[in-house]
PDB file of C-alpha atoms in Angstrom:
ATOM      1  CA  MET A   1     135.095  -8.601 213.979  1.00 59.00           C
ATOM      2  CA  GLU A   2     134.258 -12.674 213.947  1.00 58.00           C
ATOM      3  CA  ASP A   3     132.426 -14.585 211.164  1.00 57.00           C
ATOM      4  CA  ALA A   4     132.146 -17.707 211.718  1.00 59.00           C
ATOM      5  CA  THR A   5     129.231 -20.660 209.966  1.00 60.00           C
ATOM      6  CA  PHE A   6     128.791 -22.873 212.519  1.00 63.00           C
ATOM      7  CA  PRO A   7     126.161 -24.068 213.807  1.00 81.00           C
ATOM      8  CA  VAL A   8     125.193 -20.265 212.293  1.00 85.00           C
ATOM      9  CA  ARG A   9     126.349 -18.069 210.147  1.00 87.00           C
ATOM     10  CA  HIS A  10     127.042 -14.770 212.350  1.00 91.00           C
ATOM     11  CA  ARG A  11     129.291 -12.002 212.300  1.00 92.00           C
ATOM     12  CA  LYS A  12     129.770 -10.271 215.856  1.00 94.00           C
ATOM     13  CA  PHE A  13     131.473  -6.663 215.676  1.00 95.00           C
ATOM     14  CA  SER A  14     131.084  -3.545 217.915  1.00 95.00           C
ATOM     15  CA  LEU A  15     131.075   0.241 217.328  1.00 94.00           C
ATOM     16  CA  GLU A  16     131.529   3.481 219.566  1.00 93.00           C
ATOM     17  CA  SER A  17     128.470   5.890 218.692  1.00 87.00           C
ATOM     18  CA  LYS A  18     127.943   9.146 221.543  1.00 87.00           C
ATOM     19  CA  GLY A  19     130.167   8.264 223.639  1.00 89.00           C
ATOM     20  CA  ASN A  20     128.680   4.681 223.789  1.00 91.00           C
ATOM     21  CA  LYS A  21     130.051   1.356 222.887  1.00 95.00           C
ATOM     22  CA  THR A  22     127.720  -0.859 220.639  1.00 96.00           C
ATOM     23  CA  GLU A  23     127.808  -4.222 220.134  1.00 96.00           C
ATOM     24  CA  ILE A  24     126.039  -5.307 217.336  1.00 96.00           C
ATOM     25  CA  VAL A  25     125.446  -9.351 216.038  1.00 96.00           C
ATOM     26  CA  ILE A  26     124.234 -10.340 212.728  1.00 95.00           C
ATOM     27  CA  CYS A  27     122.877 -14.084 212.530  1.00 94.00           C
ATOM     28  CA  SER A  28     121.857 -15.415 209.493  1.00 91.00           C
ATOM     29  CA  TYR A  29     119.451 -18.631 209.487  1.00 91.00           C
ATOM     30  CA  GLU A  30     117.834 -20.495 206.761  1.00 87.00           C
ATOM     31  CA  ASP A  31     114.504 -18.893 207.153  1.00 89.00           C
ATOM     32  CA  HIS A  32     115.414 -15.461 208.839  1.00 93.00           C
ATOM     33  CA  ILE A  33     117.919 -12.522 209.525  1.00 94.00           C
ATOM     34  CA  LEU A  34     118.619 -11.932 212.943  1.00 96.00           C
ATOM     35  CA  VAL A  35     120.398  -8.529 214.230  1.00 97.00           C
ATOM     36  CA  ILE A  36     121.126  -7.327 218.067  1.00 97.00           C
ATOM     37  CA  ALA A  37     122.812  -3.433 219.092  1.00 97.00           C
ATOM     38  CA  THR A  38     123.175  -3.490 222.321  1.00 96.00           C
ATOM     39  CA  GLN A  39     124.761  -0.939 224.686  1.00 95.00           C
ATOM     40  CA  PHE A  40     123.845  -2.328 227.597  1.00 92.00           C
ATOM     41  CA  GLY A  41     124.170  -5.968 227.482  1.00 90.00           C
ATOM     42  CA  ALA A  42     120.306  -6.894 227.144  1.00 92.00           C
ATOM     43  CA  MET A  43     118.639  -7.359 224.033  1.00 91.00           C
ATOM     44  CA  GLY A  44     115.857  -4.290 224.319  1.00 92.00           C
ATOM     45  CA  THR A  45     112.613  -3.752 221.961  1.00 95.00           C
ATOM     46  CA  LEU A  46     112.542  -6.449 219.687  1.00 97.00           C
ATOM     47  CA  LEU A  47     110.747  -5.949 216.117  1.00 97.00           C
ATOM     48  CA  GLN A  48     110.157  -8.122 213.382  1.00 97.00           C
ATOM     49  CA  ALA A  49     109.725  -6.901 209.808  1.00 96.00           C
ATOM     50  CA  ARG A  50     109.246  -8.534 206.195  1.00 94.00           C
ATOM     51  CA  LYS A  51     108.393  -7.614 202.704  1.00 90.00           C
ATOM     52  CA  GLU A  52     104.971  -8.204 201.633  1.00 88.00           C
ATOM     53  CA  GLU A  53     104.395 -10.337 198.604  1.00 80.00           C
ATOM     54  CA  GLY A  54     101.636  -8.524 196.378  1.00 76.00           C
ATOM     55  CA  MET A  55     101.320  -6.963 192.886  1.00 74.00           C
ATOM     56  CA  SER A  56     102.476  -3.623 193.735  1.00 73.00           C
ATOM     57  CA  VAL A  57     105.098  -2.470 191.929  1.00 78.00           C
ATOM     58  CA  GLU A  58     106.488  -0.619 194.828  1.00 82.00           C
ATOM     59  CA  PRO A  59     107.718  -3.168 197.451  1.00 83.00           C
ATOM     60  CA  THR A  60     105.574  -2.991 200.642  1.00 89.00           C
ATOM     61  CA  PHE A  61     106.997  -4.008 204.102  1.00 91.00           C
ATOM     62  CA  SER A  62     105.269  -5.089 207.342  1.00 93.00           C
ATOM     63  CA  VAL A  63     107.242  -3.874 210.725  1.00 95.00           C
ATOM     64  CA  SER A  64     105.802  -5.101 214.271  1.00 95.00           C
ATOM     65  CA  VAL A  65     107.396  -4.584 217.724  1.00 96.00           C
ATOM     66  CA  ILE A  66     107.107  -8.191 219.197  1.00 95.00           C
ATOM     67  CA  PHE A  67     108.245  -6.588 222.818  1.00 93.00           C
ATOM     68  CA  GLY A  68     109.671  -3.481 224.459  1.00 91.00           C
ATOM     69  CA  LYS A  69     108.932   0.135 223.103  1.00 87.00           C
ATOM     70  CA  ARG A  70     105.797   0.945 220.817  1.00 88.00           C
ATOM     71  CA  ASP A  71     105.931   4.230 221.315  1.00 87.00           C
ATOM     72  CA  GLU A  72     109.253   4.735 219.141  1.00 90.00           C
ATOM     73  CA  PRO A  73     108.858   5.793 215.669  1.00 92.00           C
ATOM     74  CA  MET A  74     112.500   5.749 215.125  1.00 94.00           C
ATOM     75  CA  LEU A  75     112.701   1.913 216.011  1.00 94.00           C
ATOM     76  CA  ILE A  76     110.403   1.215 213.215  1.00 94.00           C
ATOM     77  CA  ALA A  77     111.934   3.119 210.871  1.00 95.00           C
ATOM     78  CA  THR A  78     115.640   1.349 211.294  1.00 95.00           C
ATOM     79  CA  ALA A  79     113.934  -1.828 211.162  1.00 95.00           C
ATOM     80  CA  ARG A  80     112.189  -0.570 208.046  1.00 95.00           C
ATOM     81  CA  ARG A  81     115.635   0.525 206.231  1.00 95.00           C
ATOM     82  CA  LEU A  82     117.090  -2.541 207.061  1.00 95.00           C
ATOM     83  CA  ILE A  83     114.569  -4.857 205.619  1.00 94.00           C
ATOM     84  CA  ASP A  84     114.101  -2.631 202.735  1.00 93.00           C
ATOM     85  CA  HIS A  85     117.962  -3.119 202.136  1.00 92.00           C
ATOM     86  CA  ILE A  86     118.152  -7.059 203.033  1.00 92.00           C
ATOM     87  CA  SER A  87     114.863  -7.644 200.669  1.00 89.00           C
ATOM     88  CA  SER A  88     116.916  -6.083 198.054  1.00 86.00           C
ATOM     89  CA  PHE A  89     119.264  -9.365 198.221  1.00 85.00           C
ATOM     90  CA  VAL A  90     116.982 -12.135 199.778  1.00 84.00           C
ATOM     91  CA  PRO A  91     113.737 -11.133 199.036  1.00 80.00           C
ATOM     92  CA  SER A  92     112.198 -13.992 201.326  1.00 83.00           C
ATOM     93  CA  LYS A  93     114.157 -13.831 204.354  1.00 90.00           C
ATOM     94  CA  PRO A  94     112.373 -11.807 207.228  1.00 95.00           C
ATOM     95  CA  LEU A  95     114.016  -9.576 209.883  1.00 96.00           C
ATOM     96  CA  VAL A  96     114.084  -9.918 213.522  1.00 97.00           C
ATOM     97  CA  LEU A  97     115.748  -6.737 215.147  1.00 97.00           C
ATOM     98  CA  SER A  98     116.910  -6.098 218.789  1.00 97.00           C
ATOM     99  CA  LEU A  99     117.620  -2.681 220.026  1.00 96.00           C
ATOM    100  CA  GLY A 100     118.798  -2.688 223.479  1.00 95.00           C
ATOM    101  CA  LEU A 101     120.225   1.220 223.513  1.00 93.00           C
ATOM    102  CA  LYS A 102     120.586   3.752 225.790  1.00 91.00           C
ATOM    103  CA  GLU A 103     119.376   6.300 223.360  1.00 87.00           C
ATOM    104  CA  HIS A 104     117.403   6.443 220.555  1.00 88.00           C
ATOM    105  CA  SER A 105     119.023   9.331 218.121  1.00 91.00           C
ATOM    106  CA  SER A 106     118.772   9.286 214.468  1.00 92.00           C
ATOM    107  CA  GLU A 107     122.392   9.767 214.799  1.00 93.00           C
ATOM    108  CA  THR A 108     123.036   6.366 216.451  1.00 94.00           C
ATOM    109  CA  LEU A 109     120.223   4.674 214.788  1.00 94.00           C
ATOM    110  CA  LYS A 110     121.591   5.747 211.290  1.00 95.00           C
ATOM    111  CA  GLU A 111     125.096   4.456 212.637  1.00 95.00           C
ATOM    112  CA  ILE A 112     123.644   1.238 213.827  1.00 95.00           C
ATOM    113  CA  VAL A 113     122.306   0.748 210.206  1.00 95.00           C
ATOM    114  CA  ALA A 114     125.104   1.558 208.059  1.00 95.00           C
ATOM    115  CA  ALA A 115     127.437  -0.412 210.173  1.00 95.00           C
ATOM    116  CA  VAL A 116     124.915  -3.710 209.873  1.00 95.00           C
ATOM    117  CA  ILE A 117     124.612  -3.131 205.742  1.00 93.00           C
ATOM    118  CA  GLU A 118     128.790  -2.360 205.712  1.00 93.00           C
ATOM    119  CA  ASN A 119     129.272  -6.015 207.822  1.00 92.00           C
ATOM    120  CA  ARG A 120     126.072  -7.852 206.269  1.00 89.00           C
ATOM    121  CA  LEU A 121     126.048 -11.927 205.474  1.00 86.00           C
ATOM    122  CA  TRP A 122     123.680 -11.436 202.431  1.00 81.00           C
ATOM    123  CA  TYR A 123     125.012 -10.908 199.055  1.00 73.00           C
ATOM    124  CA  ARG A 124     123.626 -10.621 195.621  1.00 64.00           C
ATOM    125  CA  ILE A 125     124.314 -12.933 192.541  1.00 61.00           C
ATOM    126  CA  ASN A 126     124.443 -11.160 189.760  1.00 62.00           C
ATOM    127  CA  GLU A 127     123.442 -12.205 186.180  1.00 62.00           C
ATOM    128  CA  LYS A 128     126.760 -13.366 184.770  1.00 65.00           C
ATOM    129  CA  MET A 129     127.493 -14.972 187.948  1.00 68.00           C
ATOM    130  CA  LEU A 130     124.079 -16.608 187.382  1.00 66.00           C
ATOM    131  CA  LEU A 131     124.856 -17.204 183.729  1.00 72.00           C
ATOM    132  CA  CYS A 132     128.339 -19.056 185.135  1.00 73.00           C
ATOM    133  CA  LEU A 133     126.315 -21.361 187.473  1.00 74.00           C
ATOM    134  CA  TYR A 134     124.012 -22.549 185.131  1.00 73.00           C
ATOM    135  CA  PHE A 135     126.910 -23.271 182.481  1.00 75.00           C
ATOM    136  CA  LEU A 136     128.674 -25.086 185.225  1.00 78.00           C
ATOM    137  CA  VAL A 137     125.723 -27.219 186.196  1.00 76.00           C
ATOM    138  CA  ASP A 138     125.439 -28.054 182.513  1.00 75.00           C
ATOM    139  CA  ILE A 139     128.747 -29.420 182.234  1.00 74.00           C
ATOM    140  CA  ILE A 140     128.264 -31.254 185.431  1.00 73.00           C
ATOM    141  CA  ASN A 141     125.159 -32.818 184.178  1.00 72.00           C
ATOM    142  CA  GLU A 142     126.670 -33.639 180.795  1.00 71.00           C
ATOM    143  CA  ASN A 143     129.463 -35.756 182.160  1.00 65.00           C
ATOM    144  CA  LEU A 144     127.115 -37.133 184.306  1.00 62.00           C
ATOM    145  CA  PHE A 145     125.171 -38.783 182.215  1.00 59.00           C
ATOM    146  CA  PHE A 146     128.153 -39.220 179.008  1.00 54.00           C
ATOM    147  CA  THR A 147     128.285 -42.730 177.943  1.00 57.00           C
ATOM    148  CA  PRO A 148     131.262 -42.817 175.761  1.00 58.00           C
ATOM    149  CA  SER A 149     130.639 -45.028 172.616  1.00 59.00           C
ATOM    150  CA  VAL A 150     132.805 -48.027 172.197  1.00 59.00           C
ATOM    151  CA  SER A 151     133.108 -49.279 168.604  1.00 59.00           C
ATOM    152  CA  TYR A 152     134.742 -52.842 168.375  1.00 55.00           C
TER     153      TYR A 152
END
């Protein structure tokens, strides 16, 4: 597994699914996440998925096929599952998903989703971590603007 930060944070790995080697690349750009899964070295069907902003209690997602097979509901379901997971960590980043697969079985797509989630580049900051960050910022600000009083 490769994990690099320059010029874009990315991770590259492979898995074996139904006798087919699947190469997966995950890239985390400033404004979106790109996931490429291929079994034949080409991009394949390109999908875009994003969380829709709204007043609804339950999140809604938009998934569209940009290029490739439009009649494959399992590909749309895969993008939907991934954006559902990603948006729980980074709500504002859409997903661009490329699936170049020899076959689109439910089993293969579930394995790809599980592998991408396991090797993710997005992380959740929990409340304790956030409080620690706020505390550190307060300390830094106090020290930056601290002027010692000198009495003669």
